[in-house]
Amino acid sequence: MRAFLVDDEALALKRLQRMLAATKRVQVVGTSTDPVAAVPAILEGKPDILFLDIEMPGMNGFEMLAHLHPQPWVVFTTAYDRYALDAFGVNSVDYLLKPIEAAHLDRALDKIERLRGTAASPPDMTELIRRLTPPSYPDRVASKVGEKIEFVDIQQVTHFFAADKLTFAATAAKNYAVDYTIQELEEKLDPGKFVRVHRATLVNVAHVQELHSWFAGGMMVRLKDPKRTELKVSRDRVRALKERLGI
């Protein structure tokens, strides 16, 4: 079997390479301490097995796997959370806890040989990567006026609203025009911090001061900003807002 090794710790990489050579079952065709640089090498070399560390600077193991299509059989070499490791087993991949022991390495190789002997394909890691990789949300939004682009900290935005075919980021100081629709912002921003309260309004729950009943089953939100801005909450969005506010 042909293997490629990725680990940001050079000593760990050399140790694993020696252990694999001692088994006489694996040909190491490449190693790398840089996960970014490893991606093209793996795509070109097409190894049967990838021994992969998880926690690495620049790009972690899950992010690296997302760039590999097709993916080889993966054996994680890690000291990662036990609950995550249980998820690996469900996806028919194996893992080696550092420091790696020879018996555990043989177990992983036995499993890979067994799976390859059944003509099975390496499991699709897409769903596992999605579940174990924390989503990334922007911490600022751009506002372009003429030739100038101004960046607005998301934390300072009390709400986003649509008016006159434009979308604005409202802050205590001023409103900034942004090049997104409310729908796009709802998909782009952290759902734990921003909730859509109206087809034209997305509110930052950290800036909510009061919640009042409104006619026709709706509600009204009053913000903490100096203007004590009031925002209408559509009846069909009241429950989502209350859940986000913990009430």
CSV table of C-alpha atoms in Angstrom, one decimal:
chain,number,residue,atom,x,y,z
A,1,MET,CA,0.0,0.0,0.0
A,2,ARG,CA,1.2,3.5,-0.8
A,3,ALA,CA,0.9,6.1,1.9
A,4,PHE,CA,1.2,9.8,2.3
A,5,LEU,CA,1.9,11.4,5.8
A,6,VAL,CA,0.9,14.8,7.0
A,7,ASP,CA,1.7,16.2,10.4
A,8,ASP,CA,3.0,19.7,11.4
A,9,GLU,CA,5.3,18.1,13.9
A,10,ALA,CA,8.4,17.0,12.1
A,11,LEU,CA,9.5,14.6,14.8
A,12,ALA,CA,6.1,12.8,14.9
A,13,LEU,CA,6.3,12.6,11.1
A,14,LYS,CA,9.7,10.9,11.1
A,15,ARG,CA,8.7,8.5,13.9
A,16,LEU,CA,5.6,7.4,12.0
A,17,GLN,CA,7.6,7.0,8.9
A,18,ARG,CA,10.1,4.7,10.7
A,19,MET,CA,7.2,2.7,12.2
A,20,LEU,CA,5.6,2.2,8.8
A,21,ALA,CA,8.9,1.1,7.3
A,22,ALA,CA,9.3,-1.5,10.0
A,23,THR,CA,5.9,-3.1,9.1
A,24,LYS,CA,7.1,-3.8,5.6
A,25,ARG,CA,3.5,-3.4,4.6
A,26,VAL,CA,3.5,0.2,3.4
A,27,GLN,CA,5.5,2.3,1.0
A,28,VAL,CA,5.7,5.9,2.1
A,29,VAL,CA,5.4,8.0,-1.1
A,30,GLY,CA,5.4,11.4,0.5
A,31,THR,CA,5.4,13.4,3.7
A,32,SER,CA,4.6,17.0,4.6
A,33,THR,CA,4.5,19.3,7.6
A,34,ASP,CA,2.5,21.8,5.6
A,35,PRO,CA,-1.1,20.8,5.0
A,36,VAL,CA,-1.6,23.5,2.3
A,37,ALA,CA,1.4,22.3,0.3
A,38,ALA,CA,0.4,18.7,0.8
A,39,VAL,CA,-2.9,19.0,-1.1
A,40,PRO,CA,-1.4,19.2,-4.7
A,41,ALA,CA,1.1,16.5,-3.8
A,42,ILE,CA,-1.6,14.1,-2.7
A,43,LEU,CA,-3.8,14.8,-5.7
A,44,GLU,CA,-0.9,14.1,-8.0
A,45,GLY,CA,0.5,11.1,-6.2
A,46,LYS,CA,-2.9,9.4,-5.5
A,47,PRO,CA,-1.8,7.4,-2.4
A,48,ASP,CA,-3.9,4.5,-1.1
A,49,ILE,CA,-3.8,5.8,2.5
A,50,LEU,CA,-3.4,9.2,4.1
A,51,PHE,CA,-2.1,9.4,7.6
A,52,LEU,CA,-3.4,12.8,8.7
A,53,ASP,CA,-3.0,14.9,11.8
A,54,ILE,CA,-6.0,17.1,12.7
A,55,GLU,CA,-4.9,20.1,14.7
A,56,MET,CA,-2.4,22.0,12.4
A,57,PRO,CA,-1.8,25.7,11.9
A,58,GLY,CA,-3.0,27.3,8.6
A,59,MET,CA,-5.3,24.4,7.7
A,60,ASN,CA,-6.6,21.7,9.9
A,61,GLY,CA,-7.0,18.1,8.8
A,62,PHE,CA,-10.7,18.4,8.1
A,63,GLU,CA,-10.2,21.5,6.0
A,64,MET,CA,-7.5,19.7,4.1
A,65,LEU,CA,-9.7,16.7,3.3
A,66,ALA,CA,-12.3,19.1,1.9
A,67,HIS,CA,-9.8,19.9,-0.9
A,68,LEU,CA,-9.2,16.2,-1.8
A,69,HIS,CA,-11.4,14.7,-4.5
A,70,PRO,CA,-11.3,11.7,-4.6
A,71,GLN,CA,-10.1,11.0,-1.1
A,72,PRO,CA,-7.8,8.2,-0.1
A,73,TRP,CA,-8.4,5.9,2.9
A,74,VAL,CA,-7.8,8.2,5.9
A,75,VAL,CA,-6.1,7.2,9.2
A,76,PHE,CA,-6.1,10.1,11.7
A,77,THR,CA,-3.1,10.6,13.9
A,78,THR,CA,-4.3,12.7,16.7
A,79,ALA,CA,-5.0,13.5,20.4
A,80,TYR,CA,-8.5,14.7,19.4
A,81,ASP,CA,-11.7,14.7,21.4
A,82,ARG,CA,-13.0,11.2,22.1
A,83,TYR,CA,-16.5,12.1,20.9
A,84,ALA,CA,-15.2,13.1,17.6
A,85,LEU,CA,-13.2,9.9,17.4
A,86,ASP,CA,-16.4,7.9,17.9
A,87,ALA,CA,-17.8,9.7,14.8
A,88,PHE,CA,-14.8,8.5,12.8
A,89,GLY,CA,-15.6,4.9,13.4
A,90,VAL,CA,-19.1,5.4,12.0
A,91,ASN,CA,-17.6,6.6,8.8
A,92,SER,CA,-15.3,3.5,8.5
A,93,VAL,CA,-12.1,5.4,9.0
A,94,ASP,CA,-9.5,4.7,11.7
A,95,TYR,CA,-7.5,6.8,14.1
A,96,LEU,CA,-4.3,6.5,16.1
A,97,LEU,CA,-3.9,8.3,19.4
A,98,LYS,CA,-0.5,10.0,19.9
A,99,PRO,CA,2.0,8.7,20.9
A,100,ILE,CA,1.3,6.0,18.3
A,101,GLU,CA,1.8,2.4,19.4
A,102,ALA,CA,3.0,-0.3,17.0
A,103,ALA,CA,0.1,-2.6,17.9
A,104,HIS,CA,-2.4,0.1,17.1
A,105,LEU,CA,-0.7,0.9,13.8
A,106,ASP,CA,-1.0,-2.7,12.8
A,107,ARG,CA,-4.7,-2.7,13.7
A,108,ALA,CA,-5.2,0.3,11.4
A,109,LEU,CA,-3.3,-1.3,8.5
A,110,ASP,CA,-5.3,-4.6,9.0
A,111,LYS,CA,-8.6,-2.7,8.8
A,112,ILE,CA,-7.6,-0.8,5.7
A,113,GLU,CA,-6.4,-4.0,4.0
A,114,ARG,CA,-9.6,-5.7,4.9
A,115,LEU,CA,-11.7,-2.9,3.5
A,116,ARG,CA,-9.7,-2.7,0.3
A,117,GLY,CA,-10.0,-6.5,-0.1
A,118,THR,CA,-13.8,-6.1,-0.3
A,119,ALA,CA,-13.4,-3.7,-3.2
A,120,ALA,CA,-15.0,-1.0,-1.0
A,121,SER,CA,-14.3,2.6,-1.8
A,122,PRO,CA,-13.0,5.1,0.8
A,123,PRO,CA,-15.9,6.6,2.7
A,124,ASP,CA,-17.1,10.1,1.7
A,125,MET,CA,-15.9,12.3,4.4
A,126,THR,CA,-18.0,15.4,3.4
A,127,GLU,CA,-20.6,15.0,6.0
A,128,LEU,CA,-18.1,14.3,8.8
A,129,ILE,CA,-16.1,17.3,7.8
A,130,ARG,CA,-19.2,19.5,7.9
A,131,ARG,CA,-20.2,18.3,11.3
A,132,LEU,CA,-16.7,18.5,12.9
A,133,THR,CA,-15.5,21.8,11.3
A,134,PRO,CA,-16.9,24.9,13.1
A,135,PRO,CA,-18.6,27.2,10.6
A,136,SER,CA,-16.9,30.5,9.9
A,137,TYR,CA,-18.8,33.7,10.1
A,138,PRO,CA,-17.6,37.2,9.0
A,139,ASP,CA,-16.7,39.7,11.8
A,140,ARG,CA,-17.2,42.7,9.6
A,141,VAL,CA,-19.2,43.8,6.5
A,142,ALA,CA,-18.1,46.1,3.7
A,143,SER,CA,-19.9,49.3,2.7
A,144,LYS,CA,-18.9,50.9,-0.6
A,145,VAL,CA,-19.7,54.6,-1.2
A,146,GLY,CA,-18.2,55.9,-4.5
A,147,GLU,CA,-14.6,54.9,-4.6
A,148,LYS,CA,-14.4,54.4,-0.8
A,149,ILE,CA,-14.9,51.1,0.9
A,150,GLU,CA,-15.6,51.2,4.7
A,151,PHE,CA,-15.6,48.2,7.0
A,152,VAL,CA,-18.2,47.9,9.7
A,153,ASP,CA,-17.7,45.6,12.7
A,154,ILE,CA,-20.6,43.1,12.9
A,155,GLN,CA,-20.7,43.6,16.7
A,156,GLN,CA,-21.6,47.2,16.2
A,157,VAL,CA,-24.5,46.5,13.8
A,158,THR,CA,-27.8,46.6,15.7
A,159,HIS,CA,-29.8,45.4,12.7
A,160,PHE,CA,-29.9,45.2,8.9
A,161,PHE,CA,-32.9,46.5,7.0
A,162,ALA,CA,-34.0,46.8,3.4
A,163,ALA,CA,-35.4,50.1,2.1
A,164,ASP,CA,-35.7,51.8,-1.3
A,165,LYS,CA,-34.3,48.7,-3.0
A,166,LEU,CA,-31.1,48.9,-0.9
A,167,THR,CA,-29.9,47.1,2.3
A,168,PHE,CA,-28.4,49.0,5.2
A,169,ALA,CA,-26.3,48.0,8.3
A,170,ALA,CA,-27.6,50.1,11.1
A,171,THR,CA,-25.3,51.2,13.9
A,172,ALA,CA,-25.6,53.7,16.8
A,173,ALA,CA,-23.6,56.1,14.7
A,174,LYS,CA,-25.1,55.8,11.2
A,175,ASN,CA,-26.5,53.5,8.6
A,176,TYR,CA,-24.2,51.9,6.0
A,177,ALA,CA,-25.3,50.7,2.6
A,178,VAL,CA,-24.2,47.1,2.0
A,179,ASP,CA,-24.2,45.0,-1.2
A,180,TYR,CA,-26.3,42.1,0.2
A,181,THR,CA,-29.9,41.2,0.3
A,182,ILE,CA,-31.5,40.4,3.7
A,183,GLN,CA,-31.8,36.8,2.5
A,184,GLU,CA,-28.1,36.6,1.7
A,185,LEU,CA,-27.2,38.2,5.1
A,186,GLU,CA,-29.4,35.7,6.9
A,187,GLU,CA,-27.4,32.8,5.2
A,188,LYS,CA,-24.0,34.5,5.7
A,189,LEU,CA,-24.2,35.7,9.4
A,190,ASP,CA,-24.0,33.7,12.6
A,191,PRO,CA,-27.6,32.4,13.2
A,192,GLY,CA,-26.9,32.5,17.0
A,193,LYS,CA,-26.5,36.2,16.8
A,194,PHE,CA,-28.7,37.4,14.1
A,195,VAL,CA,-32.4,36.5,13.6
A,196,ARG,CA,-34.7,37.6,10.9
A,197,VAL,CA,-37.8,39.3,12.4
A,198,HIS,CA,-39.4,40.5,9.2
A,199,ARG,CA,-38.9,40.0,5.5
A,200,ALA,CA,-37.0,43.3,5.4
A,201,THR,CA,-35.2,43.1,8.8
A,202,LEU,CA,-32.5,41.1,10.5
A,203,VAL,CA,-31.8,41.9,14.1
A,204,ASN,CA,-28.7,41.5,16.3
A,205,VAL,CA,-30.1,39.8,19.4
A,206,ALA,CA,-27.3,41.3,21.5
A,207,HIS,CA,-28.8,44.7,21.0
A,208,VAL,CA,-32.4,43.8,21.9
A,209,GLN,CA,-33.6,45.7,25.0
A,210,GLU,CA,-37.3,45.0,25.1
A,211,LEU,CA,-40.0,42.9,23.5
A,212,HIS,CA,-43.6,44.1,23.4
A,213,SER,CA,-46.8,42.5,22.1
A,214,TRP,CA,-48.2,44.0,18.9
A,215,PHE,CA,-51.5,43.7,17.1
A,216,ALA,CA,-52.4,40.7,14.8
A,217,GLY,CA,-50.2,38.4,16.8
A,218,GLY,CA,-47.0,40.2,16.0
A,219,MET,CA,-44.5,41.8,18.3
A,220,MET,CA,-42.3,44.9,18.5
A,221,VAL,CA,-38.6,44.9,19.5
A,222,ARG,CA,-37.0,47.9,21.1
A,223,LEU,CA,-33.2,48.2,20.8
A,224,LYS,CA,-30.5,49.5,23.2
A,225,ASP,CA,-29.3,52.1,20.8
A,226,PRO,CA,-29.6,55.8,21.7
A,227,LYS,CA,-32.6,56.3,19.4
A,228,ARG,CA,-34.3,53.3,21.1
A,229,THR,CA,-35.2,52.0,17.7
A,230,GLU,CA,-38.4,50.0,17.4
A,231,LEU,CA,-38.6,47.1,14.9
A,232,LYS,CA,-41.7,45.2,13.9
A,233,VAL,CA,-41.6,41.4,14.3
A,234,SER,CA,-43.8,39.5,11.9
A,235,ARG,CA,-46.3,37.0,13.5
A,236,ASP,CA,-44.6,34.0,11.8
A,237,ARG,CA,-41.2,35.0,13.1
A,238,VAL,CA,-42.2,35.6,16.8
A,239,ARG,CA,-41.4,32.1,17.9
A,240,ALA,CA,-37.9,32.0,16.3
A,241,LEU,CA,-37.1,35.3,18.0
A,242,LYS,CA,-38.3,34.2,21.4
A,243,GLU,CA,-36.3,31.0,21.2
A,244,ARG,CA,-33.2,32.9,20.3
A,245,LEU,CA,-33.8,35.2,23.3
A,246,GLY,CA,-34.3,32.2,25.6
A,247,ILE,CA,-38.0,32.9,26.4
